[in-house]
Short mmCIF file of C-alpha atoms in Angstrom, two decimals:
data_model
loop_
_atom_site.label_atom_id
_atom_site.label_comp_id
_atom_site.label_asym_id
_atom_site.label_seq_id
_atom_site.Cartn_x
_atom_site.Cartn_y
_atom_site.Cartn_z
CA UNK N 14 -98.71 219.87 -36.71
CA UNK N 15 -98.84 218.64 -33.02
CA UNK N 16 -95.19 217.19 -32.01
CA UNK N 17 -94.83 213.70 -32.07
CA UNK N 18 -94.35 212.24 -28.58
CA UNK N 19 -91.83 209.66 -27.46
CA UNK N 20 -92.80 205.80 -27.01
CA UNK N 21 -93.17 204.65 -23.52
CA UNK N 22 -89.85 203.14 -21.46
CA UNK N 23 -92.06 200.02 -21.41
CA UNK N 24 -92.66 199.62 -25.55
CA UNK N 25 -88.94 200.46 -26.30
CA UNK N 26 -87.14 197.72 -27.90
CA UNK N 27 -84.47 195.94 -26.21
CA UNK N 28 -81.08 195.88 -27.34
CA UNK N 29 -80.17 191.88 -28.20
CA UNK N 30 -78.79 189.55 -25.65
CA UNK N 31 -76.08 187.56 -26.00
CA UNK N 32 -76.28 183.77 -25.65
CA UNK N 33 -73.96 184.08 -22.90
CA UNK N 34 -75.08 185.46 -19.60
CA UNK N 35 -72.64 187.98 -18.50
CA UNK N 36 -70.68 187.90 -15.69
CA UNK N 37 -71.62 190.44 -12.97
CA UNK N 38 -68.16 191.98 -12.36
CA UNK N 39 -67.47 191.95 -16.45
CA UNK N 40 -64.95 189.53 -15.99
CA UNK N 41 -63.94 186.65 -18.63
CA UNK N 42 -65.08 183.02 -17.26
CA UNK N 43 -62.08 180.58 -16.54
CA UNK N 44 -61.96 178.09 -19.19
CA UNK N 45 -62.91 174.56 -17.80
CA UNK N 46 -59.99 172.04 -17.40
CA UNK N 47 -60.53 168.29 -17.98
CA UNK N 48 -60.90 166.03 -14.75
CA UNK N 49 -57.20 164.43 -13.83
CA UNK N 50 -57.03 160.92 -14.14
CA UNK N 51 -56.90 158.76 -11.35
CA UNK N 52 -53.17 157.68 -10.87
CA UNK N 53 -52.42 153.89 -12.40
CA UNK N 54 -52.51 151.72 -8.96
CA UNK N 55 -49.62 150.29 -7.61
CA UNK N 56 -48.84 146.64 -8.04
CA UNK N 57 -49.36 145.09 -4.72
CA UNK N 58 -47.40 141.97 -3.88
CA UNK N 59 -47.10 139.79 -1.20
CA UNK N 60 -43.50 137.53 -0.09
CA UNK N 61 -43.70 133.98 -1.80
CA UNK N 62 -43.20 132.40 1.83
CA UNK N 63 -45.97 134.12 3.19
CA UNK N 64 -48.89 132.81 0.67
CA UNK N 65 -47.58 129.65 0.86
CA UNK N 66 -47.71 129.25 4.73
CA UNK N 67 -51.26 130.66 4.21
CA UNK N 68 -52.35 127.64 1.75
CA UNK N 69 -50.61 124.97 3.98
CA UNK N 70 -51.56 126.26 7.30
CA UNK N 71 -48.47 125.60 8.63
CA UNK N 72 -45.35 128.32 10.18
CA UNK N 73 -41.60 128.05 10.23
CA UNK N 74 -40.22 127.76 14.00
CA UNK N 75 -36.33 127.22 15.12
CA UNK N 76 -37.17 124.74 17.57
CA UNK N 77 -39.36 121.50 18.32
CA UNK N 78 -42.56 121.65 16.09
CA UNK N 79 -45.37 121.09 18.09
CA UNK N 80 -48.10 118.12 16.85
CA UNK N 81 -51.08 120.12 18.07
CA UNK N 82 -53.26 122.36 16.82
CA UNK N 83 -54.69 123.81 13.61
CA UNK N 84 -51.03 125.09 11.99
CA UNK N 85 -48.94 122.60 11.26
CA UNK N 86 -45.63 123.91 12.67
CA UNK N 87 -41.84 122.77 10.50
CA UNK N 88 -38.69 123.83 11.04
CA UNK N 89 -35.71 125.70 8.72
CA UNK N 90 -33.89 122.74 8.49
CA UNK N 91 -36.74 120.45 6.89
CA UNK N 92 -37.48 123.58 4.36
CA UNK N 93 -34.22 124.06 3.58
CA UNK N 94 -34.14 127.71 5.43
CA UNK N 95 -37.26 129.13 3.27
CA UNK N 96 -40.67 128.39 2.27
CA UNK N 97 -40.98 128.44 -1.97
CA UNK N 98 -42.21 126.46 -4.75
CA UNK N 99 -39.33 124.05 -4.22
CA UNK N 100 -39.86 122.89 -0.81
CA UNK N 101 -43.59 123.34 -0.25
CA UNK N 102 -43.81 119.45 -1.88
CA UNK N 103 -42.12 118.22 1.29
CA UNK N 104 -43.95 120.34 3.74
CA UNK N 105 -46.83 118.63 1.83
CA UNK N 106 -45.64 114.95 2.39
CA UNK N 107 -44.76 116.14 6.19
CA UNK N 108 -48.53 117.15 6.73
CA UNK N 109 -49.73 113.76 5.58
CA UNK N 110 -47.13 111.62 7.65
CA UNK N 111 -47.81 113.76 10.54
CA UNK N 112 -51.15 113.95 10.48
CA UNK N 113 -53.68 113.63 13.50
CA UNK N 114 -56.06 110.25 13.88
CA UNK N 115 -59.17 109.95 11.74
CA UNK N 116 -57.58 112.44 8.78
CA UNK N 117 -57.59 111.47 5.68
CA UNK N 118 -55.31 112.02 3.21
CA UNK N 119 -57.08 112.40 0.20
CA UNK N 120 -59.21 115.14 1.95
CA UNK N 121 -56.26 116.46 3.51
CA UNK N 122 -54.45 117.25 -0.14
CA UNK N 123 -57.86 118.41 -1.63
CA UNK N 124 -58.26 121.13 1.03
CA UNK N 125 -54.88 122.15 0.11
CA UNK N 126 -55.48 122.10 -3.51
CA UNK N 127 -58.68 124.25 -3.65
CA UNK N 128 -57.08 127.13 -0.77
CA UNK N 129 -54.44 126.84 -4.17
CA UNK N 130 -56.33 127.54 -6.25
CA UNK N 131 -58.11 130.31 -4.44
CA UNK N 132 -55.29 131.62 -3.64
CA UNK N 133 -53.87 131.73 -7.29
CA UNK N 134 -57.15 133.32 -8.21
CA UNK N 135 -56.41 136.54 -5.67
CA UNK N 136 -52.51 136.42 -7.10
CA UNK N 137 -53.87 137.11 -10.63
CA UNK N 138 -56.58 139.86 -9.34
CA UNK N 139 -53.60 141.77 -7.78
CA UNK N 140 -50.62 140.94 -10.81
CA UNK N 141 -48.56 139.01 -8.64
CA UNK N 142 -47.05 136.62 -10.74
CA UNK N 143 -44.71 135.41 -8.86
CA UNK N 144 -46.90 134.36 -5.92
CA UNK N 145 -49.64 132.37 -8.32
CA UNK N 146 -46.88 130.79 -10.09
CA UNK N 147 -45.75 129.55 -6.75
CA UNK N 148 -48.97 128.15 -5.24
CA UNK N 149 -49.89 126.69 -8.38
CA UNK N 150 -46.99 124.51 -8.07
CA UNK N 151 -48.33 123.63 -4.79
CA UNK N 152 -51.48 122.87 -5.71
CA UNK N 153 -50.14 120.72 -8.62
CA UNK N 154 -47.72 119.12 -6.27
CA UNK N 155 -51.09 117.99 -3.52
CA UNK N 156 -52.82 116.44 -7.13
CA UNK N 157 -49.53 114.35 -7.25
CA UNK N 158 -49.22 112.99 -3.52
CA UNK N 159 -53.07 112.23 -4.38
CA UNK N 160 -52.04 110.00 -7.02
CA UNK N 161 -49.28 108.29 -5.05
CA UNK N 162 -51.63 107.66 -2.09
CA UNK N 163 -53.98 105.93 -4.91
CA UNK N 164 -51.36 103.74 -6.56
CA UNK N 165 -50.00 102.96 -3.03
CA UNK N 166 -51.96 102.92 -0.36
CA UNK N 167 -49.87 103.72 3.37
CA UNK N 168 -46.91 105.26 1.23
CA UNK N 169 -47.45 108.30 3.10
CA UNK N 170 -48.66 107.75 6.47
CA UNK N 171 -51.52 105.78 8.13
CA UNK N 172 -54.07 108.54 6.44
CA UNK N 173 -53.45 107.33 3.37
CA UNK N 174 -53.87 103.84 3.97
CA UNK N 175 -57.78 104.02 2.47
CA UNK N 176 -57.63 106.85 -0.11
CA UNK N 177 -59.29 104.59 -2.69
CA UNK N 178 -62.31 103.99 -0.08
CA UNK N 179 -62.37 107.52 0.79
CA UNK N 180 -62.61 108.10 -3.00
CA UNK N 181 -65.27 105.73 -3.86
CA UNK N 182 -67.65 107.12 -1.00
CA UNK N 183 -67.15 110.77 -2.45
CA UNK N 184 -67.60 110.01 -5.50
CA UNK N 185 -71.22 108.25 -4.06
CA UNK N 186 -71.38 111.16 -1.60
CA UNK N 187 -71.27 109.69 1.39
CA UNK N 188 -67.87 111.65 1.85
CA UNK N 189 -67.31 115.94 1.38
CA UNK N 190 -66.99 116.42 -2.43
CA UNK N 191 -64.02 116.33 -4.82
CA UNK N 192 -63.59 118.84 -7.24
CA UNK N 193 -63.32 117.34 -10.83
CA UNK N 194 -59.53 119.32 -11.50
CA UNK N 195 -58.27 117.69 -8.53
CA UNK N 196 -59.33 114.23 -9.52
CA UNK N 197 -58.48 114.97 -12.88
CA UNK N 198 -54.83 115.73 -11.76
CA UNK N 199 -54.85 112.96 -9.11
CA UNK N 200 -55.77 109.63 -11.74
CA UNK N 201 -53.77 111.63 -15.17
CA UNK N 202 -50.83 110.20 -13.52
CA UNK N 203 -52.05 106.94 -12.65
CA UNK N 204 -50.93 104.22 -15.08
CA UNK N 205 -53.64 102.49 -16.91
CA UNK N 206 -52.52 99.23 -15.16
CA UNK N 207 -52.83 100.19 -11.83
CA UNK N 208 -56.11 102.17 -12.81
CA UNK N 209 -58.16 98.89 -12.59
CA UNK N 210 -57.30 98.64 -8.51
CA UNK N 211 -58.41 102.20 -7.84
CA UNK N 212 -61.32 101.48 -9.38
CA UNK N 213 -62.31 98.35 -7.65
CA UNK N 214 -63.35 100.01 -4.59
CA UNK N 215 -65.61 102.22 -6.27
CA UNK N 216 -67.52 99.23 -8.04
CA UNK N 217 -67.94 97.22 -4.70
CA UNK N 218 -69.22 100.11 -3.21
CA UNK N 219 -71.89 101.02 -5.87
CA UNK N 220 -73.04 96.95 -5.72
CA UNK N 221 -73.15 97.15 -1.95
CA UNK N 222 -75.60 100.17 -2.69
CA UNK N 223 -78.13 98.55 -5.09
CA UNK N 224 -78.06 94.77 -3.41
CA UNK N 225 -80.92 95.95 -0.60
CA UNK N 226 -84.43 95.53 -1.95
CA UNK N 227 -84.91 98.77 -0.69
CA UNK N 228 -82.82 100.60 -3.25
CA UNK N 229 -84.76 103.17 -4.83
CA UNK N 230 -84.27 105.30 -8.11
CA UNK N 231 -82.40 107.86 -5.53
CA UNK N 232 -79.56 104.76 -5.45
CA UNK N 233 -79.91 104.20 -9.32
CA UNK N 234 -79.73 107.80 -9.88
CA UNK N 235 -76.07 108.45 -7.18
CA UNK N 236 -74.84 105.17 -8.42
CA UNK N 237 -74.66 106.06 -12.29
CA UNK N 238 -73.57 109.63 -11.11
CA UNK N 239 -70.41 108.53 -9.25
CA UNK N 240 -69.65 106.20 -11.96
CA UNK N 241 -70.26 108.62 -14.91
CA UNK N 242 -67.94 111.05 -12.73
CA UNK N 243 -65.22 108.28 -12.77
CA UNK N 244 -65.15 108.56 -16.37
CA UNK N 245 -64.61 111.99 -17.02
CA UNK N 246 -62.34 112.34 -14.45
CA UNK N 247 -59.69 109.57 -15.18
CA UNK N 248 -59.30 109.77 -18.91
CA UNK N 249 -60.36 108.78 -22.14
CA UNK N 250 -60.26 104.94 -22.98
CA UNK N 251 -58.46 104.15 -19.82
CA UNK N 252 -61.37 105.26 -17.34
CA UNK N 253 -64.15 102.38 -19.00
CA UNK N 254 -61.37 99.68 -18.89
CA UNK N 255 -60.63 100.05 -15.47
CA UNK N 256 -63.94 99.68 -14.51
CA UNK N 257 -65.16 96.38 -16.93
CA UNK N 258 -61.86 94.66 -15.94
CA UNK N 259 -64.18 94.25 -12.73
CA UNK N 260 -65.94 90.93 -12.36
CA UNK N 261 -69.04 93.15 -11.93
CA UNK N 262 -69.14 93.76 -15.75
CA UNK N 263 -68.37 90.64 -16.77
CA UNK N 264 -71.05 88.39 -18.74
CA UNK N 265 -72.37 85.40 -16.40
CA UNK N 266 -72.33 81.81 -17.64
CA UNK N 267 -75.71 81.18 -18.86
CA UNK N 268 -75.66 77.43 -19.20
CA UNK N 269 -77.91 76.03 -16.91
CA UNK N 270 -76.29 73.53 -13.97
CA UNK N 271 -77.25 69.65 -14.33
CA UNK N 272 -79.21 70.30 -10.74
CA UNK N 273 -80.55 73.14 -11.56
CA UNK N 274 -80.24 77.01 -10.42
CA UNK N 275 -78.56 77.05 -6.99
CA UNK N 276 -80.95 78.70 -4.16
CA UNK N 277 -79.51 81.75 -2.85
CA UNK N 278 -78.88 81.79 0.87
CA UNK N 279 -81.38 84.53 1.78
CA UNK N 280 -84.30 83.06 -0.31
CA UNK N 281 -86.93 81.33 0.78
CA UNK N 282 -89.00 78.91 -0.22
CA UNK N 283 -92.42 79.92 1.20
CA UNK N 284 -92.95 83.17 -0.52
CA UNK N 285 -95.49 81.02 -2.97
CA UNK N 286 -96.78 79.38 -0.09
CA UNK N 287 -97.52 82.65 2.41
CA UNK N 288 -99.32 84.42 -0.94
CA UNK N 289 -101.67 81.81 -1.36
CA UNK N 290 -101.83 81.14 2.37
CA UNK N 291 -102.84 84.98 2.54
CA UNK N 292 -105.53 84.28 -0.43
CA UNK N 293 -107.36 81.51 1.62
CA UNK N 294 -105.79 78.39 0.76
CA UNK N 295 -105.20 75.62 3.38
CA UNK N 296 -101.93 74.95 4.55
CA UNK N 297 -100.58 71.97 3.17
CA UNK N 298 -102.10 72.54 -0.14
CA UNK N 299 -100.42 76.41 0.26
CA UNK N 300 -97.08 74.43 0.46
CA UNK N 301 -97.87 71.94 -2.15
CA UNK N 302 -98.43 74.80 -4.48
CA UNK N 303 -95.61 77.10 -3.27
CA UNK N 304 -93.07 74.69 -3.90
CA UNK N 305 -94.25 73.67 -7.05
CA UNK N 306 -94.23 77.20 -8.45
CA UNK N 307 -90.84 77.60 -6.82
CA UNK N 308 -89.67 74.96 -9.18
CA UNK N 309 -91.42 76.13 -12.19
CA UNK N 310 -89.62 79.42 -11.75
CA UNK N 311 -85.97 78.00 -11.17
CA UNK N 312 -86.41 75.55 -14.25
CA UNK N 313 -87.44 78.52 -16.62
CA UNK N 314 -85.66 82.09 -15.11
CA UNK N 315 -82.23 81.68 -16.27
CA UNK N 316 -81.38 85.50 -16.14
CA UNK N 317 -81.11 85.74 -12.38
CA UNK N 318 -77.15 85.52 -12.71
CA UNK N 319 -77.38 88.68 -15.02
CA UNK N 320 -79.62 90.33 -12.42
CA UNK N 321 -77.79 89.67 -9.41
CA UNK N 322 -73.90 89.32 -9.90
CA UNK N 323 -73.96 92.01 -12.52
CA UNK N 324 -73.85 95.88 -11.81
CA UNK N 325 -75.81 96.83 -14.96
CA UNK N 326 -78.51 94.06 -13.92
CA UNK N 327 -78.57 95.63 -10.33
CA UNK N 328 -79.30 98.87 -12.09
CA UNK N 329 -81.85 97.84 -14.64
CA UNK N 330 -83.82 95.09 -11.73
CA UNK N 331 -84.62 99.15 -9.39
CA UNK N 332 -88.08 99.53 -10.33
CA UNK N 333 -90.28 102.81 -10.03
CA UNK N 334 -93.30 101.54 -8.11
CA UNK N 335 -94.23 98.51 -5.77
CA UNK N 336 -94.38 95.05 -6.95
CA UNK N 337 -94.48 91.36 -6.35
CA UNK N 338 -90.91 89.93 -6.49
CA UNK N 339 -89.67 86.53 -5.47
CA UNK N 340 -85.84 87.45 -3.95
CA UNK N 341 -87.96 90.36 -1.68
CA UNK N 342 -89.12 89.45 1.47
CA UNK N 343 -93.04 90.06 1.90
CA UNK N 344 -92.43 92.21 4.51
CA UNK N 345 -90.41 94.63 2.51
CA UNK N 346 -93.41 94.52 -0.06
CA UNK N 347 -96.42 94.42 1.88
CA UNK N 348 -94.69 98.25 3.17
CA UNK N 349 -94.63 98.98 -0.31
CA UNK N 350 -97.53 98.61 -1.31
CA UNK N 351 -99.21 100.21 1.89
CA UNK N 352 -97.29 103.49 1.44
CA UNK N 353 -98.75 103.16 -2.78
CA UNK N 354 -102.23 102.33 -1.25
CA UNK N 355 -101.65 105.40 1.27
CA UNK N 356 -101.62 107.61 -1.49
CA UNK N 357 -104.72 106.21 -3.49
CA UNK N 358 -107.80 107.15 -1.31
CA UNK N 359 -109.83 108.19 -3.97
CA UNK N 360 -110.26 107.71 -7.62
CA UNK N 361 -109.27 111.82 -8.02
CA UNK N 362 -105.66 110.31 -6.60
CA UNK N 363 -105.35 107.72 -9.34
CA UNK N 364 -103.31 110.10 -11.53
CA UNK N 365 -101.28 112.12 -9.49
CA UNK N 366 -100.08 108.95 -7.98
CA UNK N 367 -99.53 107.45 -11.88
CA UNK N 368 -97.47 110.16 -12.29
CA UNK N 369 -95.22 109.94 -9.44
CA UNK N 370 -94.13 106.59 -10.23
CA UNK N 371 -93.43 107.37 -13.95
CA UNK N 372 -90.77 110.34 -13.00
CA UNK N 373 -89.42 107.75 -10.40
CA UNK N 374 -88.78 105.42 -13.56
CA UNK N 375 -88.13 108.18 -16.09
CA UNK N 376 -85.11 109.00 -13.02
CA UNK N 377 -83.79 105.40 -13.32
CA UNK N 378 -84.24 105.61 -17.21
CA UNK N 379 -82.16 109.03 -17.39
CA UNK N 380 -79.85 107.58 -15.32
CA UNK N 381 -78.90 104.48 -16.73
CA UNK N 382 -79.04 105.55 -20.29
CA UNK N 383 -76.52 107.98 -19.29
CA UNK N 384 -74.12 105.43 -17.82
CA UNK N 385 -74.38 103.14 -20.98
CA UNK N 386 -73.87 105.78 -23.32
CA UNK N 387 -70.79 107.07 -21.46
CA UNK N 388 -69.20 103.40 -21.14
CA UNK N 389 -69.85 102.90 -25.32
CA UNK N 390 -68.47 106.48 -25.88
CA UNK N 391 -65.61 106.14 -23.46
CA UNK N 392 -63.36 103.64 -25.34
CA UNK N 393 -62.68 100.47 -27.44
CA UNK N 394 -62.68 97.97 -24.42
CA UNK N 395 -65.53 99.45 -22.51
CA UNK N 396 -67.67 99.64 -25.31
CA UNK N 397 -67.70 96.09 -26.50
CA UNK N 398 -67.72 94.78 -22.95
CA UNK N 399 -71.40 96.82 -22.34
CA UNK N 400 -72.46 95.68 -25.75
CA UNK N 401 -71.88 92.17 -25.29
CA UNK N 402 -73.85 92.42 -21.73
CA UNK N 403 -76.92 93.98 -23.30
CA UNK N 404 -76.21 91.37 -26.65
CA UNK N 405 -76.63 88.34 -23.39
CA UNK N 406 -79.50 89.77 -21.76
CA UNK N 407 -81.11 90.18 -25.14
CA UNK N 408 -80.82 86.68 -26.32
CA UNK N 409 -82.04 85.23 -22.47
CA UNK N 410 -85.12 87.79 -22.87
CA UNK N 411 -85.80 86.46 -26.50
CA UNK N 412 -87.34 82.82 -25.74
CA UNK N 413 -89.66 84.30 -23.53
CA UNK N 414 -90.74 87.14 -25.58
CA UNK N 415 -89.75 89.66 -22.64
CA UNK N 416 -88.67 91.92 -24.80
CA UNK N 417 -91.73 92.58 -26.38
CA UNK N 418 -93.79 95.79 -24.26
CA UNK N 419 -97.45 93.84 -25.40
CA UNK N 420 -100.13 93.47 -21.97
CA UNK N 421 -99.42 89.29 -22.28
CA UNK N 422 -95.28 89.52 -21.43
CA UNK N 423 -93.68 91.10 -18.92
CA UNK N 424 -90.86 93.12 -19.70
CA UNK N 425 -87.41 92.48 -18.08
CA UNK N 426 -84.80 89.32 -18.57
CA UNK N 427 -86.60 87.81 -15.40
#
């Protein structure tokens, strides 16, 4: 038989390969070694002195400190040769007695409490302890002066002579802002006695705001804001007693006067007369009529005392919308109603303009619900002053039937 030939190189089977790939040069691979670990960082401090001067603005100099400028300049002797946690109350009470016209003192110690607390906040990121224990003490120590410049107005300087104005129009905002842990600190150490006084600003302030028939929902809604801040911020039971100790809160006399309701100095009698005057009637009859109605409605509205010596009334009387009312001059209305008229061109406008002035009244509904709620909640004192203001207006809406939301009656205590 015919030798058998060999297969081609091609169709010979290859020998296995190994999962490995094999190194050219026939050389063993290095084993792999884990990644080092990054070294543990350093704890970074800074000197005591150093983030101190930093949160005061002020710097250490051996002679005459110099009254201008932004850094407020002391010397060794008044620090008692270093800046720590021990002096930096006096370098405090030296800013404020030294301080430049038109500062205020309040302001003054909350700027320092909030670079504090910033500061404190950096001192933790980096583990120094010692440095955030040190301007937390200084930031505790500006909550305190705020307190004293509260109890006692001028105690430290001629800045501090209106703190409790200066607090009152930030609470309302017409000042910068107060953070709530600096007012917290600040009235925690003011005695419930004294609490009443510091609060007396604040109420005059928030009357002042709602007296103008212009006040809006806008004044409702800042008004019961500032107030509702008041009571967080100055303590359980003590913060709704200080503010119904003001005559503001207080129930009216209801009894009626042997000669009748007293007219207020800025009301007048013709409002009667120039409305029918502006619906055609004559003159004299106009006046006839006017003052007749006048009378009518000072014999039968009894609830104007709760309205306008009260804070709650001056709350509740801020209506959504434009409307006819007697202590408003016409003027005041007549704009009123234009700008409501502006609005309502066609009938497709009817709604849209509805619902504007429903969220204007839902705002002042909100508002003072939240206000009433936080005076019954707040204590003993406060809670049963408020109730027995709403149990007055109540029983002067009852003969009237004012009470009662049907299209006949008109709803209010007025």
């Amino acid at each position: 038989p015919p030798p058998v030939a060999s297969p081609p190189p091609s169709a010979r089977a290859s020998p296995p390969q190994s999962g490995r790939p094999a190194s050219s040069s026939g050389q063993k691979r290095p084993a792999q070694t884990s990644p080092v670990a990054s070294p543990t960082p350093t704890k970074k401090t800074i000197p005591v002195d150093r983030a101190l001067r930093r949160v005061l603005r002020c710097n250490i100099v051996e002679g005459t400190p110099k009254a201008t400028g932004e850094i407020f300049e002391v010397t060794k002797a008044e620090v008692n040769g270093a800046l720590d946690e021990k002096s930096c109350g006096a370098v405090v009470a030296l800013r404020l007695q030294r301080a430049k016209s038109g500062e205020d003192a309040l302001q003054l110690l909350h700027e320092i409490f909030v670079r504090c607390r910033d500061e404190a906040r950096t001192a933790r990121s980096r583990n120094d302890d010692a440095c955030e224990k040190a301007v937390h003490i200084c930031g505790n120590t500006a909550a305190s002066l705020a307190s004293v410049c509260l109890v006692r107005p001028g105690a430290l300087g001629k800045s501090s002579e209106k703190s409790r104005e200066t607090l009152a129009s930030a609470l309302l905002g017409k000042a910068p802002a107060l953070r709530p842990e600096f007012l917290q600190g600040a009235l925690a150490k003011v005695s419930p006695e004294l609490l009443k006084d510091v609060a007396k600003p604040l109420v005059d302030q928030c009357c002042e705001e709602l007296k103008p028939a212009t006040a809006t929902e806008i004044d409702v809604d800042r008004v019961c804001g500032a107030l509702n801040t008041w009571l967080r911020c100055a303590g359980k039971k003590v913060a709704g007693a200080a503010l119904v100790e003001h005559e503001a809160f207080q129930v009216p006399p209801l009894e009626r006067p042997s000669g009748g309701d007293p007219q207020p100095p800025d009301e007048q009698d013709n409002n009667f007369a120039a409305l029918l005057g502006q619906a055609g009637m004559a003159q004299d009859q106009a006046a006839q009529w006017g003052a007749m109605l006048r009378g009518v409605q000072r014999s039968v509205n009894r609830g104007l005392p709760l309205e306008r010596t009260c804070l709650l009334g001056l709350l509740l009387r801020v209506s959504g919308g434009a409307s006819y009312r007697n202590d408003v001059p016409l003027e005041a209305q007549a704009r009123g109603l234009r700008e409501l008229m502006q609005r309502v061109r066609r009938p497709q406008d009817v709604p849209s303009a509805t619902r504007e002035l429903t969220q204007r009244v839902s705002v002042c509904r909100e508002a003072i619900s939240s206000l009433i709620e936080g005076l019954v909640r707040n204590g003993p004192q406060s809670r049963e002053n408020t109730l027995q203001w709403l149990t007055a207006l109540l029983n002067r809406s009852k003969p009237g039937r004012h009470a009662h939301a049907t299209p006949a009656t008109r709803l209010g205590a007025c």
